[in-house]
Amino acid sequence: MEKLALHELWMLPYDLEEERAKEFLRRRGAGRVGVQLPPGLGGCWPEIGATLEECGVEGILVGSSCYGACDLADEEALKAGCGALLHYGHSDMGLPSRLPVLYVEARMRVDPSPAVEDALHGLGYKRLGLTTTVQHLSYLENLRKLLLSRGFEVHIGKPSGRAKYLGQILGCDVGSATSVAEKVEAFLHVGTGSFHPLGVAAATGKTVISVNPLGGRTVLSAAEFLRWRRGVVAKALSCRTFGILLSTKKGQWRPELARRVEKELRKEGRKTMMLVQDEIRVGDLKDFGMEAYVCTACPRIALDDARSTGEILLTPFETEVMLGKRGLEPYLLF
Ligand code: SF4
């Protein structure tokens, strides 16, 4: 199947767990609730709105960015007079909230088995690690059985704390892959997009066969990624001025890390500027006039968003590599 544009994603069948949402609304008795939808699910609003209407609850869409459960908008919803928050598309990562929150994971109702069957043809590996994102987790056990029935040895790992389920991958938690990396020859990842499987490849050094449940597979190796990041680190080495980026998003706010990076850079004779924003947009960085930047927020910003720009944007780990404190391998995403 051809690749879908973001605005087409919401047309896919997602489980919006209407009954669970109604039960939550009844229990909470809030007259007004905030609703957070990640990119791609904005089109589900009419369906969600109908559920709220049935419960006699006013819904307010919190329209600021929502890339993960790290982005919890309880403060915004509270300001808007809401008594509870419905957060769609992500699993709970245990962040404290000023409002009761219901996480609706919006699992996709598309069985990836046919796409996985297709991807297995001619696969030269027998010991596989199996990873996915929360949207496809309902099919993980079936996929494990499918792979076993085709003679593969299958390993499903444990996340490191931010992801909730065995086998689940986040851009900032690839524990489900690293915890079994030594036992496997390659990983089979189920999901759309390349950021998560690339993270698995980078953190484990293993080849990742990424299967899109809608059809098609991509093979990713860490080598190309590491070449790119080595180049960025080499460019940063000659830079004298660094902006240190801090995001105020609840699950991305890391002031101690930012201070540590600042101290290390200054010790090595670099000038630094601390920059605090809600959403860090790579396109805006050119306005701040620094030669290079270090992002202490979501790793996706340096490793995905910055790919198509000329900005020199490092992760804190890469800053240590640049300062000669450690090597680029094994690569640490966080
Ligand atoms: S990868 Fe980024 S957006 Fe996703 S949960 Fe982690 S910090 Fe949030």
CSV table of C-alpha atoms and ligand atoms in Angstrom, one decimal:
chain,number,residue,atom,x,y,z
A,1,MET,CA,0.0,0.0,0.0
A,2,GLU,CA,1.3,3.5,-0.8
A,3,LYS,CA,2.5,5.7,2.0
A,4,LEU,CA,-0.3,7.7,3.6
A,5,ALA,CA,-0.2,11.4,4.3
A,6,LEU,CA,-0.7,12.6,7.8
A,7,HIS,CA,-4.2,13.8,7.1
A,8,GLU,CA,-5.1,10.4,5.8
A,9,LEU,CA,-4.0,8.5,8.9
A,10,TRP,CA,-7.2,9.2,10.8
A,11,MET,CA,-9.2,7.4,8.2
A,12,LEU,CA,-7.7,4.2,9.4
A,13,PRO,CA,-9.6,2.2,12.0
A,14,TYR,CA,-8.5,3.1,15.5
A,15,ASP,CA,-9.9,1.7,18.8
A,16,LEU,CA,-11.1,4.9,20.5
A,17,GLU,CA,-12.4,2.9,23.5
A,18,GLU,CA,-15.7,4.8,23.7
A,19,GLU,CA,-17.1,2.7,26.5
A,20,ARG,CA,-14.1,3.2,28.7
A,21,ALA,CA,-14.1,6.9,28.0
A,22,LYS,CA,-17.8,7.1,28.9
A,23,GLU,CA,-17.2,5.2,32.2
A,24,PHE,CA,-14.3,7.6,33.0
A,25,LEU,CA,-16.4,10.7,32.3
A,26,ARG,CA,-19.3,9.4,34.4
A,27,ARG,CA,-17.0,8.5,37.3
A,28,ARG,CA,-15.2,11.9,37.1
A,29,GLY,CA,-18.5,13.8,36.7
A,30,ALA,CA,-16.6,16.7,35.0
A,31,GLY,CA,-18.8,19.1,33.0
A,32,ARG,CA,-15.9,20.0,30.7
A,33,VAL,CA,-12.9,17.9,29.6
A,34,GLY,CA,-9.8,18.6,27.6
A,35,VAL,CA,-8.9,16.4,24.7
A,36,GLN,CA,-5.4,15.8,23.4
A,37,LEU,CA,-4.9,14.3,20.0
A,38,PRO,CA,-1.5,13.6,18.4
A,39,PRO,CA,-0.8,14.5,14.7
A,40,GLY,CA,-2.7,12.1,12.5
A,41,LEU,CA,-5.6,11.7,14.9
A,42,GLY,CA,-7.1,15.2,14.7
A,43,GLY,CA,-9.7,13.9,12.3
A,44,CYS,CA,-11.1,11.6,15.0
A,45,TRP,CA,-12.5,14.6,16.8
A,46,PRO,CA,-16.1,14.3,15.5
A,47,GLU,CA,-16.3,10.7,16.8
A,48,ILE,CA,-14.8,11.7,20.2
A,49,GLY,CA,-17.1,14.8,20.3
A,50,ALA,CA,-20.1,12.5,19.8
A,51,THR,CA,-19.0,10.4,22.8
A,52,LEU,CA,-18.7,13.5,24.9
A,53,GLU,CA,-22.1,14.8,23.8
A,54,GLU,CA,-23.7,11.5,24.8
A,55,CYS,CA,-22.3,12.0,28.3
A,56,GLY,CA,-23.5,15.6,28.4
A,57,VAL,CA,-19.9,16.8,28.7
A,58,GLU,CA,-18.3,19.8,26.9
A,59,GLY,CA,-15.1,18.9,25.2
A,60,ILE,CA,-12.2,21.3,24.5
A,61,LEU,CA,-9.5,20.3,22.1
A,62,VAL,CA,-6.1,21.3,23.3
A,63,GLY,CA,-4.5,22.1,20.0
A,64,SER,CA,-0.8,22.5,21.0
A,65,SER,CA,1.6,19.9,19.9
A,66,CYS,CA,1.1,16.4,21.2
A,67,TYR,CA,3.9,14.0,20.1
A,68,GLY,CA,3.9,11.7,23.1
A,69,ALA,CA,2.6,11.1,26.6
A,70,CYS,CA,5.5,13.4,27.6
A,71,ASP,CA,3.4,16.2,26.3
A,72,LEU,CA,0.6,16.0,28.9
A,73,ALA,CA,-1.5,19.2,28.7
A,74,ASP,CA,-3.1,19.1,32.1
A,75,GLU,CA,-2.1,22.7,32.9
A,76,GLU,CA,-3.6,24.0,29.6
A,77,ALA,CA,-6.8,22.0,30.2
A,78,LEU,CA,-7.0,23.3,33.8
A,79,LYS,CA,-6.7,26.9,32.6
A,80,ALA,CA,-9.5,26.2,30.2
A,81,GLY,CA,-11.7,25.2,33.1
A,82,CYS,CA,-11.6,21.4,32.5
A,83,GLY,CA,-12.1,18.9,35.2
A,84,ALA,CA,-10.4,16.0,33.4
A,85,LEU,CA,-8.3,15.2,30.4
A,86,LEU,CA,-8.5,12.6,27.7
A,87,HIS,CA,-5.1,11.9,26.1
A,88,TYR,CA,-5.2,9.9,22.9
A,89,GLY,CA,-2.6,7.9,21.0
A,90,HIS,CA,0.0,7.2,23.7
A,91,SER,CA,0.4,4.9,26.7
A,92,ASP,CA,0.7,6.4,30.2
A,93,MET,CA,4.4,7.0,31.2
A,94,GLY,CA,3.5,7.8,34.8
A,95,LEU,CA,3.9,11.6,34.7
A,96,PRO,CA,2.2,13.5,37.6
A,97,SER,CA,-0.9,15.4,36.5
A,98,ARG,CA,-3.0,18.2,38.1
A,99,LEU,CA,-6.1,16.6,36.5
A,100,PRO,CA,-7.4,13.1,36.3
A,101,VAL,CA,-6.2,11.7,32.9
A,102,LEU,CA,-7.5,8.8,30.8
A,103,TYR,CA,-5.0,7.5,28.3
A,104,VAL,CA,-6.7,6.1,25.2
A,105,GLU,CA,-4.0,4.4,23.3
A,106,ALA,CA,-5.9,4.4,20.0
A,107,ARG,CA,-4.7,1.0,18.9
A,108,MET,CA,-4.9,0.4,15.2
A,109,ARG,CA,-7.4,-2.3,14.0
A,110,VAL,CA,-5.2,-3.5,11.2
A,111,ASP,CA,-3.8,-7.0,11.5
A,112,PRO,CA,-0.1,-6.8,10.5
A,113,SER,CA,0.2,-10.6,10.1
A,114,PRO,CA,-0.1,-10.6,6.2
A,115,ALA,CA,2.5,-7.8,5.9
A,116,VAL,CA,4.8,-9.7,8.3
A,117,GLU,CA,4.3,-13.0,6.4
A,118,ASP,CA,5.3,-11.2,3.2
A,119,ALA,CA,8.4,-9.7,4.9
A,120,LEU,CA,9.6,-13.1,6.1
A,121,HIS,CA,10.3,-14.3,2.5
A,122,GLY,CA,14.1,-14.8,2.1
A,123,LEU,CA,14.9,-13.5,5.5
A,124,GLY,CA,18.4,-14.6,6.4
A,125,TYR,CA,18.0,-14.5,10.2
A,126,LYS,CA,16.6,-17.1,12.6
A,127,ARG,CA,16.8,-15.4,16.0
A,128,LEU,CA,14.6,-12.3,16.0
A,129,GLY,CA,13.8,-9.6,18.5
A,130,LEU,CA,10.2,-8.3,18.1
A,131,THR,CA,9.3,-4.7,18.7
A,132,THR,CA,6.4,-2.4,17.9
A,133,THR,CA,4.7,0.9,18.9
A,134,VAL,CA,1.6,1.1,21.1
A,135,GLN,CA,-0.7,1.3,18.1
A,136,HIS,CA,0.0,-2.3,17.1
A,137,LEU,CA,0.6,-4.0,20.5
A,138,SER,CA,-2.7,-5.9,20.4
A,139,TYR,CA,-1.2,-8.1,17.7
A,140,LEU,CA,2.2,-8.7,19.3
A,141,GLU,CA,1.3,-12.1,20.8
A,142,ASN,CA,-0.2,-13.3,17.5
A,143,LEU,CA,2.9,-12.2,15.7
A,144,ARG,CA,5.1,-14.0,18.2
A,145,LYS,CA,3.1,-17.2,17.5
A,146,LEU,CA,3.3,-16.7,13.8
A,147,LEU,CA,7.1,-16.3,13.9
A,148,LEU,CA,7.5,-19.4,16.1
A,149,SER,CA,5.3,-21.4,13.7
A,150,ARG,CA,7.6,-20.4,10.8
A,151,GLY,CA,10.6,-21.7,12.7
A,152,PHE,CA,12.0,-18.4,14.1
A,153,GLU,CA,13.3,-18.0,17.6
A,154,VAL,CA,11.6,-14.9,19.0
A,155,HIS,CA,12.6,-12.5,21.8
A,156,ILE,CA,10.5,-9.7,23.2
A,157,GLY,CA,12.3,-7.3,25.6
A,158,LYS,CA,11.4,-5.2,28.5
A,159,PRO,CA,11.1,-1.3,28.3
A,160,SER,CA,13.4,0.9,30.4
A,161,GLY,CA,10.6,2.8,32.2
A,162,ARG,CA,9.0,5.3,29.9
A,163,ALA,CA,7.3,2.8,27.6
A,164,LYS,CA,4.7,0.7,29.4
A,165,TYR,CA,4.5,-2.7,27.7
A,166,LEU,CA,6.9,-5.6,26.8
A,167,GLY,CA,8.0,-5.1,23.2
A,168,GLN,CA,6.9,-1.5,23.1
A,169,ILE,CA,9.3,1.1,21.7
A,170,LEU,CA,9.4,4.9,22.2
A,171,GLY,CA,11.9,7.3,20.6
A,172,CYS,CA,13.2,7.8,24.1
A,173,ASP,CA,12.8,4.2,25.3
A,174,VAL,CA,14.3,1.4,23.2
A,175,GLY,CA,14.8,-0.9,26.3
A,176,SER,CA,12.5,-3.5,24.7
A,177,ALA,CA,15.2,-3.9,22.0
A,178,THR,CA,18.4,-3.4,24.0
A,179,SER,CA,17.4,-5.8,26.7
A,180,VAL,CA,17.3,-8.7,24.2
A,181,ALA,CA,19.9,-7.5,21.7
A,182,GLU,CA,22.5,-10.0,22.7
A,183,LYS,CA,20.2,-12.9,22.1
A,184,VAL,CA,19.1,-12.0,18.5
A,185,GLU,CA,20.6,-11.7,15.1
A,186,ALA,CA,18.2,-9.0,13.9
A,187,PHE,CA,15.0,-7.2,14.9
A,188,LEU,CA,11.6,-7.3,13.3
A,189,HIS,CA,9.8,-4.0,14.1
A,190,VAL,CA,6.1,-3.5,13.3
A,191,GLY,CA,4.9,0.1,12.8
A,192,THR,CA,4.7,3.0,10.4
A,193,GLY,CA,7.5,5.6,10.0
A,194,SER,CA,11.3,5.1,10.3
A,195,PHE,CA,12.2,6.9,13.5
A,196,HIS,CA,11.4,4.0,15.9
A,197,PRO,CA,13.1,1.3,13.9
A,198,LEU,CA,16.1,3.6,13.3
A,199,GLY,CA,16.4,4.1,17.1
A,200,VAL,CA,16.4,0.3,17.5
A,201,ALA,CA,19.1,-0.1,14.9
A,202,ALA,CA,21.2,2.7,16.4
A,203,ALA,CA,21.0,1.5,20.0
A,204,THR,CA,21.6,-2.2,19.3
A,205,GLY,CA,23.8,-2.0,16.2
A,206,LYS,CA,21.6,-4.7,14.6
A,207,THR,CA,19.7,-4.8,11.3
A,208,VAL,CA,16.0,-3.9,11.7
A,209,ILE,CA,13.4,-5.2,9.3
A,210,SER,CA,10.7,-2.7,9.7
A,211,VAL,CA,7.3,-3.9,8.6
A,212,ASN,CA,4.5,-1.5,7.9
A,213,PRO,CA,1.2,-3.2,8.9
A,214,LEU,CA,-0.4,-1.5,5.8
A,215,GLY,CA,2.1,-3.3,3.6
A,216,GLY,CA,5.8,-3.1,2.7
A,217,ARG,CA,9.1,-3.5,4.5
A,218,THR,CA,12.2,-1.4,5.0
A,219,VAL,CA,15.6,-2.7,6.1
A,220,LEU,CA,17.5,-0.4,8.3
A,221,SER,CA,21.1,-0.7,9.5
A,222,ALA,CA,22.8,1.4,12.0
A,223,ALA,CA,25.8,2.1,9.8
A,224,GLU,CA,24.3,4.9,7.7
A,225,PHE,CA,22.8,6.6,10.8
A,226,LEU,CA,26.1,6.4,12.7
A,227,ARG,CA,27.9,7.9,9.6
A,228,TRP,CA,25.5,10.8,9.6
A,229,ARG,CA,25.8,11.4,13.4
A,230,ARG,CA,29.6,11.1,13.3
A,231,GLY,CA,29.6,13.9,10.6
A,232,VAL,CA,27.4,16.1,12.8
A,233,VAL,CA,29.6,15.6,15.8
A,234,ALA,CA,32.7,16.4,13.7
A,235,LYS,CA,31.2,19.7,12.5
A,236,ALA,CA,30.2,20.6,16.1
A,237,LEU,CA,33.8,20.1,17.2
A,238,SER,CA,34.9,23.3,15.5
A,239,CYS,CA,32.0,25.4,16.8
A,240,ARG,CA,32.6,28.0,19.5
A,241,THR,CA,29.0,28.9,20.5
A,242,PHE,CA,26.3,26.5,21.6
A,243,GLY,CA,22.7,27.0,22.4
A,244,ILE,CA,21.4,24.5,25.0
A,245,LEU,CA,17.7,23.7,24.3
A,246,LEU,CA,15.3,23.0,27.1
A,247,SER,CA,11.6,22.2,26.6
A,248,THR,CA,9.0,23.1,29.2
A,249,LYS,CA,6.9,20.0,28.1
A,250,LYS,CA,6.3,18.0,31.3
A,251,GLY,CA,8.0,14.9,30.2
A,252,GLN,CA,10.9,16.6,28.4
A,253,TRP,CA,12.0,19.1,31.0
A,254,ARG,CA,15.6,18.3,32.0
A,255,PRO,CA,17.2,21.3,33.7
A,256,GLU,CA,19.8,19.3,35.6
A,257,LEU,CA,21.0,17.7,32.3
A,258,ALA,CA,21.0,21.1,30.6
A,259,ARG,CA,23.2,22.6,33.4
A,260,ARG,CA,25.6,19.6,33.2
A,261,VAL,CA,25.9,20.1,29.4
A,262,GLU,CA,26.5,23.8,29.9
A,263,LYS,CA,29.2,23.2,32.5
A,264,GLU,CA,31.0,20.6,30.3
A,265,LEU,CA,30.9,22.9,27.3
A,266,ARG,CA,32.2,25.9,29.2
A,267,LYS,CA,35.0,23.8,30.8
A,268,GLU,CA,36.1,23.1,27.2
A,269,GLY,CA,36.1,26.8,26.3
A,270,ARG,CA,32.8,27.0,24.5
A,271,LYS,CA,30.3,29.9,25.0
A,272,THR,CA,26.8,28.8,25.8
A,273,MET,CA,23.3,30.2,25.8
A,274,MET,CA,20.4,28.5,27.6
A,275,LEU,CA,17.2,28.5,25.5
A,276,VAL,CA,13.8,27.5,26.9
A,277,GLN,CA,10.8,26.9,24.7
A,278,ASP,CA,7.6,24.9,24.8
A,279,GLU,CA,7.9,23.2,21.5
A,280,ILE,CA,11.4,23.2,20.0
A,281,ARG,CA,11.2,23.8,16.2
A,282,VAL,CA,14.4,23.2,14.4
A,283,GLY,CA,13.4,25.7,11.7
A,284,ASP,CA,13.4,28.5,14.3
A,285,LEU,CA,17.0,27.9,15.5
A,286,LYS,CA,18.6,30.0,12.8
A,287,ASP,CA,17.1,33.1,14.5
A,288,PHE,CA,19.1,32.5,17.6
A,289,GLY,CA,22.5,32.9,16.0
A,290,MET,CA,24.5,30.1,17.7
A,291,GLU,CA,26.8,27.9,15.7
A,292,ALA,CA,25.5,24.6,17.2
A,293,TYR,CA,22.8,23.4,19.5
A,294,VAL,CA,22.4,20.7,22.1
A,295,CYS,CA,18.8,19.4,22.6
A,296,THR,CA,18.0,18.1,26.1
A,297,ALA,CA,14.3,17.5,25.2
A,298,CYS,CA,13.0,14.8,22.9
A,299,PRO,CA,15.7,12.9,21.0
A,300,ARG,CA,13.5,13.0,17.9
A,301,ILE,CA,14.3,16.7,17.5
A,302,ALA,CA,18.0,16.1,16.8
A,303,LEU,CA,17.7,12.7,15.2
A,304,ASP,CA,14.7,13.2,12.9
A,305,ASP,CA,13.5,16.8,12.7
A,306,ALA,CA,17.0,18.2,12.0
A,307,ARG,CA,17.8,15.7,9.3
A,308,SER,CA,16.7,17.9,6.5
A,309,THR,CA,18.1,21.2,7.8
A,310,GLY,CA,21.7,22.4,8.0
A,311,GLU,CA,21.5,23.0,11.7
A,312,ILE,CA,24.2,21.4,13.9
A,313,LEU,CA,22.1,19.9,16.6
A,314,LEU,CA,23.5,17.3,19.0
A,315,THR,CA,22.0,15.1,21.7
A,316,PRO,CA,23.6,15.3,25.2
A,317,PHE,CA,25.2,11.9,24.6
A,318,GLU,CA,26.7,13.2,21.3
A,319,THR,CA,28.0,16.3,23.2
A,320,GLU,CA,30.0,13.9,25.4
A,321,VAL,CA,31.3,12.2,22.3
A,322,MET,CA,32.4,15.5,20.8
A,323,LEU,CA,34.2,16.4,24.1
A,324,GLY,CA,36.1,13.1,23.9
A,325,LYS,CA,34.5,11.7,27.0
A,326,ARG,CA,33.1,8.6,25.2
A,327,GLY,CA,32.9,6.9,21.8
A,328,LEU,CA,29.9,7.0,19.5
A,329,GLU,CA,29.4,3.3,19.9
A,330,PRO,CA,27.5,1.8,21.6
A,331,TYR,CA,25.1,4.6,20.7
A,332,LEU,CA,22.9,5.9,23.5
A,333,LEU,CA,19.6,7.5,22.5
A,334,PHE,CA,19.0,9.0,25.9
B,1,SF4,S1,10.3,10.1,21.9
B,1,SF4,FE1,10.0,12.2,22.3
B,1,SF4,S2,7.8,12.6,21.9
B,1,SF4,FE2,8.1,10.4,22.2
B,1,SF4,S3,7.7,10.0,24.3
B,1,SF4,FE3,9.9,10.3,24.1
B,1,SF4,S4,10.3,12.5,24.5
B,1,SF4,FE4,8.1,12.2,24.1
